Amino acid sequence: MLRLLLQELRFRRGAIIGWGLGLCFFPVVYVGLYPTFADQMAGFQEILELPIYQAMGMTMASFEGYMASTVTNLVPLILCIYAVLNGTGTLAGEEDSGRLEMIVALPIPRWQIVAVKAFALGVALLLILAITASGAAITLATLEGQVETQVTPVGLFLNLLAAWPLAMAFAMISLFLGAFSPNRRTASMIATVVVIASYLGSNLTGLITSLEPFENFFLFRFYEATAEGLERGQQAGNTLVLLAAALVAFGVAVFFFQRRNLTVGAWPWQRGRLPREASS
Amino acid sequence: MTDYVIETHGLSVYYGRHRGILDVDLRVERGEVFGFLGPNGAGKTTTQRVLMDIIRPTAGQARMFGLDCQKDGVAARERVGYLPGELSLHESMRVSRFFEMYRSLQRGNADPRHWRTLSERLELDTERRLGQLSRGNKQKVGVVTAFMNKPDLLILDEPTTGLDPLVQQTVMELVREASQAGATVFFSSHILPEVQAVCDRVGIIREGQLVATERVEDLIRQHFKRVRLSFATMPPDDAFALDGVTVLARDGQSVTLEIRQHLAGVMETASGLGITDIETIPVSLEEIFMAYYGRGNGGHNA
């Protein structure tokens, strides 16, 4: 099992380095540009606090607001896209390509195969996020004295790392969709719609009061990408909700993968039934 | 039940409304080489995938070593080497690393270097990456993977596909050696001469149903006979106009017949016409197979 896990991680090594460095570039640039941005926008306080920004819970008037409007808002979204690509590629993608047949033919219970792949996916997400968060924290540390903020490099690192349960929840939902739907394309399509709907829904419920009762349906709502979230850190309750969602999605993925007819490419309700003349 | 390495009862697989296999009753005995024959789409791969618990049956039961392929699949698969029909591998891996990984996951107790010996016999370069290999070399990887842990049962889906004739021969030698060492081999193939050469028994599957399971020689012997009869003078055209008898050729003073029934009647007629010589012409498994599918002489209504 350990060998399978190590191999799974080895397969993801390139993606971890590529996505980690690629995503790292994003906060490094935004954090690095902040002193210049703050200087240039010094006389435009009213623009930085426009009602539209405030309505969306955003403000550019402070480092925390600037970070929340850019880095902590978009890094989790981009990471969730990776989670969808990799989550659907893990079972559905490998089944489509035919690679899963050789793995399932091994004397390993199916649930263990899903568990190993889910674990490897979780480690990959954590490492990508750790590289990204390290880049942001190191950049902030090098700008010491040039940025007026209560947020420490360690605080920024931990805040970005706290997006892991969110990404993990979408990764597990994607894994489940891969075990449930007929092929990777369908699973990716549904998972992408879920991520986008969750992101937009979470933002819209903050803007439109009549939508507030539905806010808990959108997982992005449980990662606080706001200035307050950056200042005080993520709430443990929200993190637990995301981890619980990931766990439930993993459980459902195992349930459907255990029953799946591999290589067939069908929805669960399309399982074959004997025609009447054959069963009589 | 445990006397058979593979045993299926009423095994049926439906893909939605489409038939995969229907009511397949199959028994493969310990140590035998069993050839599974049928055209594309007949149900060979489906049957093998049910045994490996890749596909779940719609009805019926499948067992290996007396163990249910689904409920006790892990224990059963510990003793199986499997070669799928369409082999797909992680392209970035080196062949040697793939073998090491797969060997450890198969939980076998065989010599850890056995894959090296097999690779040498098949002339496979194990330092190359899987993505760099030609189709034939990828097939060799699949063959080595199936054989390397010296399993008790080999399930091979068209093992010689994409291989050149020399390597095909080597693979058939491996099958023979595995069988001599006590392993059971269950393999599907389109190459009928190789099936005839190595198999103890064959099963013929047609449109999802098993239509014949026989020892190779019995199948050939029982199905039809082909004889060339020589006479002092050429017999009349209608001399052998009997049910189940087809005149294949009339050449000089000999007549070539394919006899499905009325062998005694043919002999009696030939005797009356002054037969001088009789020669039995061997019938190949391929001809039997074609007859089952109605493409040979006469067809078969099984």
Coordinates of C-alpha atoms in Angstrom, one line a residue:
Chain A
M1 CA 0.0 0.0 0.0
L2 CA 2.8 2.4 0.9
R3 CA 4.4 1.6 -2.4
L4 CA 1.2 2.5 -4.3
L5 CA 0.9 5.7 -2.3
L6 CA 4.5 6.7 -3.1
Q7 CA 4.0 5.9 -6.7
E8 CA 0.8 8.0 -6.7
L9 CA 2.8 10.9 -5.2
R10 CA 5.6 10.3 -7.8
F11 CA 3.0 10.6 -10.6
R12 CA 1.9 13.9 -9.1
R13 CA 5.4 15.3 -8.6
G14 CA 5.5 17.3 -11.8
A15 CA 2.1 18.8 -11.1
I16 CA 3.0 19.7 -7.5
I17 CA 6.1 21.5 -8.6
G18 CA 4.4 23.1 -11.7
W19 CA 1.2 24.2 -10.0
G20 CA 3.0 25.2 -6.8
L21 CA 5.5 27.5 -8.6
G22 CA 2.8 28.8 -11.0
L23 CA 0.4 29.6 -8.2
C24 CA 3.2 31.0 -6.0
F25 CA 4.0 33.5 -8.7
F26 CA 0.5 35.1 -8.2
P27 CA 0.8 36.1 -4.4
V28 CA 4.5 36.9 -4.8
V29 CA 3.6 39.5 -7.5
Y30 CA 0.6 40.9 -5.7
V31 CA 2.4 41.2 -2.3
G32 CA 5.5 42.5 -3.9
L33 CA 3.6 45.2 -5.8
Y34 CA 1.7 46.4 -2.7
P35 CA 4.1 49.2 -1.6
T36 CA 4.0 50.7 -5.1
F37 CA 0.2 50.3 -5.3
A38 CA -0.3 51.9 -1.9
D39 CA 2.0 54.9 -2.9
Q40 CA 0.2 55.4 -6.2
M41 CA -3.3 55.2 -4.6
A42 CA -2.5 57.3 -1.6
G43 CA -4.7 60.2 -2.8
F44 CA -7.7 58.1 -4.0
Q45 CA -9.1 56.9 -0.7
E46 CA -12.7 57.3 -2.0
I47 CA -12.0 55.0 -5.0
L48 CA -10.5 52.4 -2.7
E49 CA -13.6 52.3 -0.5
L50 CA -16.3 52.4 -3.3
P51 CA -19.7 51.0 -2.1
I52 CA -19.5 48.3 -4.7
Y53 CA -16.3 47.0 -3.1
Q54 CA -17.8 47.3 0.4
A55 CA -20.9 45.5 -0.7
M56 CA -18.8 42.6 -1.9
G57 CA -16.9 42.6 1.4
M58 CA -13.8 44.0 -0.3
T59 CA -11.7 47.1 0.3
M60 CA -8.5 48.1 -1.2
A61 CA -7.8 50.7 1.5
S62 CA -5.6 48.4 3.6
F63 CA -3.1 45.7 3.0
E64 CA -5.5 43.2 4.5
G65 CA -8.3 44.4 2.1
Y66 CA -6.0 44.4 -0.9
M67 CA -4.9 40.8 -0.1
A68 CA -8.4 39.6 0.5
S69 CA -9.5 41.2 -2.8
T70 CA -6.7 39.5 -4.8
V71 CA -4.7 36.7 -3.3
T72 CA -6.9 35.1 -0.6
N73 CA -9.9 35.4 -3.0
L74 CA -8.3 33.9 -6.1
V75 CA -5.7 31.5 -4.9
P76 CA -8.4 29.1 -3.4
L77 CA -10.5 29.4 -6.6
I78 CA -7.5 28.5 -8.8
L79 CA -6.5 25.7 -6.4
C80 CA -10.1 24.4 -6.6
I81 CA -9.8 24.2 -10.4
Y82 CA -6.7 22.1 -9.9
A83 CA -8.7 20.0 -7.4
V84 CA -11.4 19.4 -10.0
L85 CA -9.0 18.6 -12.8
N86 CA -7.1 16.1 -10.6
G87 CA -10.1 14.8 -8.7
T88 CA -11.9 13.8 -11.9
G89 CA -8.7 12.6 -13.5
T90 CA -7.9 10.3 -10.6
L91 CA -10.6 7.7 -11.0
A92 CA -12.6 8.7 -14.1
G93 CA -9.5 9.8 -16.1
E94 CA -7.6 6.6 -15.3
E95 CA -10.6 4.5 -16.1
D96 CA -11.1 6.3 -19.5
S97 CA -7.4 5.8 -20.3
G98 CA -7.6 2.1 -19.3
R99 CA -4.9 2.4 -16.6
L100 CA -7.3 1.7 -13.8
E101 CA -7.9 -1.9 -15.1
M102 CA -4.4 -3.0 -14.2
I103 CA -4.7 -1.5 -10.7
V104 CA -8.2 -3.0 -9.9
A105 CA -6.9 -6.4 -11.1
L106 CA -4.4 -6.3 -8.2
P107 CA -5.3 -8.0 -5.0
I108 CA -6.2 -4.7 -3.3
P109 CA -9.7 -3.9 -2.1
R110 CA -11.3 -1.1 -4.1
W111 CA -11.8 1.1 -1.1
Q112 CA -8.1 1.0 -0.4
I113 CA -7.4 2.1 -4.0
V114 CA -9.7 5.1 -3.6
A115 CA -8.2 5.9 -0.1
V116 CA -4.7 5.9 -1.4
K117 CA -5.5 8.1 -4.4
A118 CA -7.5 10.5 -2.2
F119 CA -4.7 10.7 0.3
A120 CA -2.2 11.4 -2.5
L121 CA -4.5 14.0 -3.9
G122 CA -4.8 15.6 -0.5
V123 CA -1.0 15.7 -0.1
A124 CA -0.5 17.2 -3.5
L125 CA -3.0 20.0 -2.7
L126 CA -1.3 20.7 0.6
L127 CA 2.1 20.9 -1.0
I128 CA 0.9 23.2 -3.8
L129 CA -0.7 25.4 -1.2
A130 CA 2.4 25.3 1.0
I131 CA 4.6 26.4 -1.9
T132 CA 2.2 29.2 -2.7
A133 CA 1.8 30.3 0.9
S134 CA 5.6 30.2 1.4
G135 CA 6.1 32.5 -1.6
A136 CA 3.6 34.9 -0.2
A137 CA 5.0 34.8 3.3
I138 CA 8.6 35.2 2.2
T139 CA 7.7 38.1 0.0
L140 CA 5.9 39.8 2.9
A141 CA 8.9 39.2 5.2
T142 CA 11.3 40.8 2.7
L143 CA 9.0 43.9 2.6
E144 CA 9.2 44.4 6.4
G145 CA 8.8 48.1 7.2
Q146 CA 7.3 48.9 3.7
V147 CA 3.9 47.5 4.4
E148 CA 1.6 48.8 7.2
T149 CA -0.2 45.7 8.4
Q150 CA -1.0 43.6 11.5
V151 CA -0.6 40.5 9.4
T152 CA 2.6 38.6 10.0
P153 CA 4.3 36.5 7.3
V154 CA 3.4 33.4 9.4
G155 CA -0.2 34.6 9.7
L156 CA -0.4 35.1 5.9
F157 CA 1.1 31.6 5.4
L158 CA -1.4 30.0 7.7
N159 CA -4.3 31.9 6.2
L160 CA -3.5 30.6 2.7
L161 CA -2.9 27.1 4.0
A162 CA -6.3 27.2 5.6
A163 CA -7.8 27.0 2.0
W164 CA -6.7 23.4 2.0
P165 CA -10.0 22.0 3.5
L166 CA -11.9 24.0 0.8
A167 CA -9.8 22.6 -2.0
M168 CA -10.0 19.1 -0.5
A169 CA -13.8 19.3 -0.3
F170 CA -13.9 20.0 -4.1
A171 CA -11.3 17.4 -4.8
M172 CA -13.4 14.7 -3.0
I173 CA -16.6 15.9 -4.7
S174 CA -14.7 15.5 -8.0
L175 CA -13.5 12.1 -7.0
F176 CA -17.1 11.1 -6.2
L177 CA -18.3 12.5 -9.5
G178 CA -15.6 10.4 -11.2
A179 CA -16.9 7.3 -9.5
F180 CA -20.5 8.1 -10.2
S181 CA -20.7 9.5 -13.7
P182 CA -20.0 7.6 -17.0
N183 CA -16.8 9.3 -17.9
R184 CA -14.3 12.0 -17.0
R185 CA -15.7 14.6 -19.3
T186 CA -19.1 14.5 -17.7
A187 CA -17.6 14.4 -14.2
S188 CA -15.4 17.5 -15.0
M189 CA -18.3 19.4 -16.4
I190 CA -20.4 18.9 -13.4
A191 CA -17.6 19.5 -10.9
T192 CA -16.6 22.8 -12.7
V193 CA -20.3 24.0 -12.5
V194 CA -20.3 23.1 -8.8
V195 CA -17.1 25.1 -8.1
I196 CA -18.2 28.2 -10.2
A197 CA -21.8 28.1 -8.7
S198 CA -20.3 27.8 -5.2
Y199 CA -17.9 30.7 -5.8
L200 CA -20.5 33.0 -7.4
G201 CA -23.2 31.9 -4.9
S202 CA -21.0 32.6 -2.0
N203 CA -20.3 36.1 -3.3
L204 CA -23.9 36.8 -4.3
T205 CA -25.3 35.8 -1.0
G206 CA -23.2 38.6 0.5
L207 CA -24.7 41.1 -2.0
I208 CA -28.3 40.1 -2.1
T209 CA -30.0 39.7 1.3
S210 CA -32.9 37.6 -0.1
L211 CA -30.2 34.9 -0.9
E212 CA -28.7 34.8 2.6
P213 CA -30.8 31.8 3.7
F214 CA -29.0 29.8 1.0
E215 CA -25.4 30.8 1.9
N216 CA -24.6 27.6 3.7
F217 CA -25.1 25.7 0.4
F218 CA -22.0 27.3 -1.1
L219 CA -18.7 25.8 0.2
F220 CA -16.7 29.0 -0.6
R221 CA -18.7 30.7 2.1
F222 CA -16.8 28.6 4.7
Y223 CA -13.4 30.0 3.7
E224 CA -13.4 33.7 4.7
A225 CA -11.5 35.5 2.0
T226 CA -12.0 38.9 3.6
A227 CA -9.8 41.4 5.4
E228 CA -11.3 40.2 8.7
G229 CA -10.6 36.6 7.8
L230 CA -7.0 37.5 7.2
E231 CA -6.6 39.5 10.4
R232 CA -8.2 37.0 12.8
G233 CA -7.6 33.8 10.9
Q234 CA -10.1 31.2 9.7
Q235 CA -12.8 30.0 12.1
A236 CA -12.4 26.4 13.3
G237 CA -16.1 25.7 12.8
N238 CA -15.9 26.6 9.1
T239 CA -12.8 24.5 8.7
L240 CA -14.6 21.6 10.3
V241 CA -17.6 22.0 8.0
L242 CA -15.3 21.8 5.0
L243 CA -13.4 18.8 6.3
A244 CA -16.8 17.1 7.0
A245 CA -17.9 17.8 3.4
A246 CA -14.7 16.3 2.1
L247 CA -15.1 13.3 4.3
V248 CA -18.7 12.7 3.2
A249 CA -17.8 13.2 -0.4
F250 CA -14.9 10.6 0.0
G251 CA -17.4 8.2 1.6
V252 CA -19.8 8.5 -1.2
A253 CA -17.0 8.1 -3.7
V254 CA -16.0 4.9 -2.0
F255 CA -19.6 3.7 -2.0
F256 CA -20.0 4.2 -5.7
F257 CA -16.6 3.0 -6.7
Q258 CA -17.2 -0.3 -4.8
R259 CA -20.2 -0.9 -7.0
R260 CA -18.9 0.5 -10.3
N261 CA -18.7 -1.6 -13.4
L262 CA -15.3 -0.4 -14.6
T263 CA -14.5 0.1 -18.3
V264 CA -18.3 0.2 -19.1
G265 CA -18.9 4.0 -18.8
A266 CA -22.4 4.1 -17.4
W267 CA -24.4 5.9 -14.8
P268 CA -25.3 3.8 -11.7
W269 CA -28.9 3.5 -12.8
Q270 CA -27.9 2.1 -16.2
R271 CA -26.7 -1.1 -14.6
G272 CA -27.6 -4.0 -16.8
R273 CA -30.8 -6.0 -16.1
L274 CA -31.7 -9.3 -17.6
P275 CA -34.4 -9.1 -20.2
R276 CA -37.6 -11.0 -19.3
E277 CA -37.0 -13.7 -21.8
A278 CA -33.4 -14.3 -20.5
S279 CA -34.4 -14.5 -16.8
S280 CA -37.4 -16.8 -17.3
Chain B
M1 CA -16.8 -26.7 -6.5
T2 CA -13.2 -26.3 -5.5
D3 CA -12.0 -28.9 -8.0
Y4 CA -12.1 -26.2 -10.6
V5 CA -9.8 -23.3 -10.8
I6 CA -12.5 -21.3 -12.7
E7 CA -16.1 -22.0 -12.4
T8 CA -19.1 -20.0 -13.6
H9 CA -22.8 -20.7 -13.2
G10 CA -25.4 -19.0 -15.3
L11 CA -23.1 -16.0 -15.7
S12 CA -24.8 -13.1 -17.5
V13 CA -23.7 -9.6 -18.0
Y14 CA -25.9 -6.9 -19.6
Y15 CA -24.8 -3.4 -20.4
G16 CA -28.1 -1.6 -20.0
R17 CA -30.2 -3.5 -22.6
H18 CA -27.2 -4.8 -24.5
R19 CA -26.1 -8.3 -24.0
G20 CA -22.5 -8.9 -22.9
I21 CA -22.6 -12.6 -22.0
L22 CA -25.6 -14.8 -21.3
D23 CA -25.9 -17.8 -19.1
V24 CA -22.3 -18.9 -19.4
D25 CA -21.5 -22.1 -17.5
L26 CA -17.7 -22.7 -17.7
R27 CA -15.3 -25.0 -15.8
V28 CA -11.6 -24.8 -16.1
E29 CA -9.7 -27.6 -14.4
R30 CA -6.5 -27.2 -12.5
G31 CA -3.4 -27.3 -14.6
E32 CA -5.1 -27.1 -18.0
V33 CA -4.6 -24.6 -20.8
F34 CA -8.0 -23.4 -21.8
G35 CA -8.5 -21.4 -25.0
F36 CA -11.4 -19.1 -25.2
L37 CA -12.5 -18.4 -28.8
G38 CA -14.9 -16.1 -30.4
P39 CA -15.0 -13.0 -32.7
N40 CA -14.9 -9.4 -31.4
G41 CA -17.9 -8.6 -29.2
A42 CA -18.7 -12.3 -28.5
G43 CA -18.1 -11.9 -24.8
K44 CA -14.5 -13.1 -24.2
T45 CA -13.2 -10.0 -22.6
T46 CA -16.4 -9.5 -20.6
T47 CA -16.0 -13.0 -19.1
Q48 CA -12.4 -12.4 -18.1
R49 CA -13.3 -9.0 -16.6
V50 CA -16.0 -10.6 -14.5
L51 CA -13.4 -13.1 -13.2
M52 CA -11.1 -10.2 -12.3
D53 CA -14.0 -8.3 -10.6
I54 CA -13.6 -5.4 -13.0
I55 CA -17.2 -5.9 -14.2
R56 CA -20.0 -7.2 -11.9
P57 CA -22.3 -9.8 -13.3
T58 CA -26.0 -9.1 -13.9
A59 CA -26.8 -12.6 -12.9
G60 CA -25.0 -15.8 -12.0
Q61 CA -21.8 -16.6 -10.2
A62 CA -18.2 -16.6 -11.0
R63 CA -15.5 -18.4 -8.8
M64 CA -11.8 -18.8 -8.9
F65 CA -10.1 -21.4 -6.7
G66 CA -13.6 -21.9 -5.1
L67 CA -13.7 -18.2 -4.1
D68 CA -16.4 -15.8 -5.2
C69 CA -14.8 -13.4 -7.6
Q70 CA -16.6 -10.5 -6.1
K71 CA -16.9 -11.2 -2.3
D72 CA -13.5 -12.9 -2.0
G73 CA -11.9 -11.2 -5.0
V74 CA -8.8 -10.0 -3.2
A75 CA -7.9 -13.5 -2.0
A76 CA -8.6 -14.9 -5.4
R77 CA -6.6 -12.3 -7.3
E78 CA -3.5 -12.9 -5.2
R79 CA -3.1 -16.1 -7.2
V80 CA -3.8 -14.6 -10.6
G81 CA -1.6 -13.0 -13.3
Y82 CA -3.7 -10.9 -15.6
L83 CA -3.1 -9.5 -19.0
P84 CA -5.9 -7.2 -20.2
G85 CA -6.8 -6.9 -23.9
E86 CA -6.1 -3.2 -24.0
L87 CA -3.0 -2.4 -22.0
S88 CA -2.6 1.2 -20.8
L89 CA 0.3 2.3 -18.6
H90 CA 1.7 5.4 -17.0
E91 CA 3.9 6.6 -19.8
S92 CA 6.5 8.4 -17.6
M93 CA 7.6 5.3 -15.7
R94 CA 10.6 3.2 -16.5
V95 CA 9.7 -0.4 -17.4
S96 CA 11.9 -1.7 -14.5
R97 CA 10.2 0.5 -12.0
F98 CA 6.8 -0.5 -13.2
F99 CA 7.7 -4.2 -12.8
E100 CA 9.1 -3.6 -9.3
M101 CA 6.0 -1.7 -8.2
Y102 CA 3.6 -4.2 -9.8
R103 CA 5.5 -7.2 -8.3
S104 CA 5.3 -5.8 -4.8
L105 CA 1.5 -5.1 -5.2
Q106 CA 0.7 -8.5 -6.5
R107 CA 1.8 -10.0 -3.2
G108 CA 3.4 -13.0 -4.8
N109 CA 6.3 -15.0 -3.4
A110 CA 8.2 -15.6 -6.6
D111 CA 11.8 -14.7 -7.2
P112 CA 11.9 -10.9 -7.4
R113 CA 14.3 -11.1 -10.4
H114 CA 12.0 -13.3 -12.4
W115 CA 10.8 -10.3 -14.4
R116 CA 14.4 -9.8 -15.6
T117 CA 14.6 -13.3 -16.9
L118 CA 11.3 -12.9 -18.7
S119 CA 12.3 -9.5 -20.1
E120 CA 15.5 -11.0 -21.5
R121 CA 13.6 -13.9 -23.1
L122 CA 11.2 -11.4 -24.7
E123 CA 14.1 -9.0 -25.6
L124 CA 12.5 -6.2 -23.7
D125 CA 14.6 -3.1 -22.8
T126 CA 13.6 -2.4 -19.2
E127 CA 15.5 0.8 -18.9
R128 CA 13.2 2.6 -21.3
R129 CA 10.2 4.6 -20.3
L130 CA 6.8 3.0 -21.0
G131 CA 5.8 6.0 -23.2
Q132 CA 8.8 5.3 -25.5
L133 CA 7.7 1.7 -26.2
S134 CA 6.1 0.5 -29.4
R135 CA 2.8 -1.3 -29.2
G136 CA 4.5 -4.7 -29.4
N137 CA 6.9 -3.8 -26.6
K138 CA 4.1 -2.6 -24.5
Q139 CA 2.4 -5.9 -25.0
K140 CA 5.6 -7.6 -23.9
V141 CA 5.4 -5.5 -20.7
G142 CA 1.9 -6.8 -20.1
V143 CA 3.0 -10.4 -20.7
V144 CA 5.9 -10.1 -18.2
T145 CA 3.6 -8.5 -15.7
A146 CA 1.2 -11.4 -15.9
F147 CA 3.9 -14.1 -15.6
M148 CA 6.4 -12.5 -13.3
N149 CA 5.0 -13.7 -10.0
K150 CA 4.5 -17.3 -11.2
P151 CA 0.8 -17.2 -10.5
D152 CA -1.4 -20.3 -10.1
L153 CA -3.8 -18.9 -12.7
L154 CA -3.0 -16.9 -15.8
I155 CA -5.9 -15.0 -17.4
L156 CA -4.7 -13.6 -20.7
D157 CA -6.8 -11.6 -23.1
E158 CA -5.2 -12.1 -26.6
P159 CA -1.7 -12.3 -25.3
T160 CA 0.1 -12.4 -28.7
T161 CA -1.7 -9.3 -30.2
G162 CA 0.8 -6.9 -31.7
L163 CA 3.8 -9.3 -31.3
D164 CA 6.0 -10.5 -34.1
P165 CA 5.8 -14.3 -34.9
L166 CA 9.1 -15.1 -33.0
V167 CA 7.9 -13.4 -29.9
Q168 CA 4.5 -15.0 -30.3
Q169 CA 6.3 -18.3 -30.2
T170 CA 8.1 -17.3 -27.0
V171 CA 4.9 -16.3 -25.4
M172 CA 3.4 -19.7 -26.3
E173 CA 6.5 -21.4 -24.8
L174 CA 5.9 -19.4 -21.6
V175 CA 2.3 -20.7 -21.5
R176 CA 3.5 -24.3 -22.0
E177 CA 6.1 -23.9 -19.3
A178 CA 3.6 -22.3 -16.8
S179 CA 1.2 -25.2 -17.5
Q180 CA 4.0 -27.8 -17.0
A181 CA 4.8 -26.1 -13.7
G182 CA 1.2 -26.7 -12.6
A183 CA -0.4 -23.3 -13.4
T184 CA -3.8 -23.1 -15.1
V185 CA -4.0 -20.9 -18.2
F186 CA -7.2 -19.3 -19.4
F187 CA -6.6 -17.3 -22.5
S188 CA -8.5 -15.8 -25.4
S189 CA -7.1 -15.6 -28.9
H190 CA -7.9 -15.0 -32.5
I191 CA -4.8 -16.9 -33.6
L192 CA -6.3 -20.4 -33.9
P193 CA -3.1 -22.3 -34.8
E194 CA -1.5 -21.2 -31.5
V195 CA -4.7 -22.2 -29.6
Q196 CA -4.6 -25.6 -31.3
A197 CA -0.9 -25.9 -30.5
V198 CA -1.0 -25.2 -26.8
C199 CA -4.6 -25.7 -25.5
D200 CA -5.9 -28.8 -23.8
R201 CA -9.5 -27.6 -24.2
V202 CA -11.3 -24.8 -25.9
G203 CA -14.6 -22.9 -25.3
I204 CA -16.3 -21.3 -28.2
I205 CA -18.4 -18.3 -27.4
R206 CA -20.9 -16.9 -29.8
E207 CA -23.1 -13.9 -29.3
G208 CA -22.4 -14.1 -25.6
Q209 CA -23.3 -17.8 -25.2
L210 CA -20.9 -20.6 -24.8
V211 CA -21.7 -22.9 -27.7
A212 CA -19.0 -25.6 -27.3
T213 CA -16.5 -26.7 -24.7
E214 CA -14.4 -29.6 -25.8
R215 CA -10.9 -31.0 -25.8
V216 CA -9.3 -29.7 -29.0
E217 CA -8.8 -33.1 -30.6
D218 CA -12.4 -34.2 -29.7
L219 CA -13.8 -31.0 -31.2
I220 CA -11.9 -31.6 -34.4
R221 CA -12.7 -35.3 -34.5
Q222 CA -16.4 -35.0 -33.6
H223 CA -17.3 -32.1 -35.8
F224 CA -16.6 -33.5 -39.3
K225 CA -14.2 -35.6 -41.2
R226 CA -12.5 -35.0 -44.5
V227 CA -11.4 -37.9 -46.6
R228 CA -10.0 -38.4 -50.1
L229 CA -11.2 -41.7 -51.7
S230 CA -9.4 -43.1 -54.7
F231 CA -11.0 -45.5 -57.2
A232 CA -9.9 -47.6 -60.1
T233 CA -12.5 -45.8 -62.3
M234 CA -14.1 -42.4 -61.5
P235 CA -17.4 -42.9 -59.8
P236 CA -20.6 -41.1 -61.1
D237 CA -21.2 -37.5 -60.0
D238 CA -24.1 -38.4 -57.7
A239 CA -22.5 -41.4 -56.1
F240 CA -22.1 -39.6 -52.7
A241 CA -25.3 -37.6 -52.8
L242 CA -26.1 -38.3 -49.2
D243 CA -27.4 -36.1 -46.4
G244 CA -24.4 -34.5 -44.5
V245 CA -21.9 -35.4 -47.2
T246 CA -20.4 -32.7 -49.3
V247 CA -18.2 -33.4 -52.4
L248 CA -15.3 -30.9 -52.1
A249 CA -13.3 -32.0 -55.1
R250 CA -13.2 -34.5 -57.9
D251 CA -9.7 -34.9 -59.2
G252 CA -8.5 -37.6 -61.6
Q253 CA -9.7 -40.8 -60.0
S254 CA -10.2 -39.5 -56.5
V255 CA -13.0 -37.7 -54.7
T256 CA -12.6 -35.5 -51.6
L257 CA -15.5 -35.5 -49.2
E258 CA -16.5 -33.7 -46.1
I259 CA -18.6 -36.0 -44.0
R260 CA -20.8 -34.8 -41.1
Q261 CA -23.0 -37.9 -41.0
H262 CA -23.6 -41.2 -42.7
L263 CA -19.9 -42.3 -42.6
A264 CA -21.0 -45.9 -42.8
G265 CA -23.1 -45.2 -45.9
V266 CA -20.2 -43.4 -47.6
M267 CA -17.9 -46.4 -46.8
E268 CA -20.5 -48.8 -48.2
T269 CA -20.9 -46.8 -51.4
A270 CA -17.2 -46.5 -51.8
S271 CA -16.7 -50.2 -51.3
G272 CA -19.3 -50.9 -54.0
L273 CA -17.5 -48.6 -56.4
G274 CA -14.2 -50.4 -56.0
I275 CA -12.2 -48.1 -53.7
T276 CA -8.5 -48.5 -54.0
D277 CA -7.2 -46.0 -51.3
I278 CA -8.5 -43.9 -48.5
E279 CA -6.7 -40.8 -47.0
T280 CA -7.9 -38.8 -44.0
I281 CA -7.2 -35.0 -44.4
P282 CA -6.5 -33.2 -41.1
V283 CA -9.1 -30.5 -40.2
S284 CA -7.8 -27.4 -38.4
L285 CA -9.3 -25.8 -35.4
E286 CA -9.7 -22.7 -37.6
E287 CA -12.0 -24.6 -39.9
I288 CA -14.1 -25.9 -37.0
F289 CA -14.3 -22.3 -35.6
M290 CA -15.4 -20.9 -39.0
A291 CA -18.0 -23.7 -39.3
Y292 CA -19.4 -22.7 -35.9
Y293 CA -19.8 -19.2 -37.2
G294 CA -21.4 -20.3 -40.4
R295 CA -18.5 -19.0 -42.6
G296 CA -17.0 -22.4 -43.4
N297 CA -18.4 -25.3 -45.3
G298 CA -22.0 -25.8 -44.2
G299 CA -22.1 -23.8 -41.0
H300 CA -23.1 -25.0 -37.6
N301 CA -26.4 -24.2 -35.9
A302 CA -25.2 -24.4 -32.3

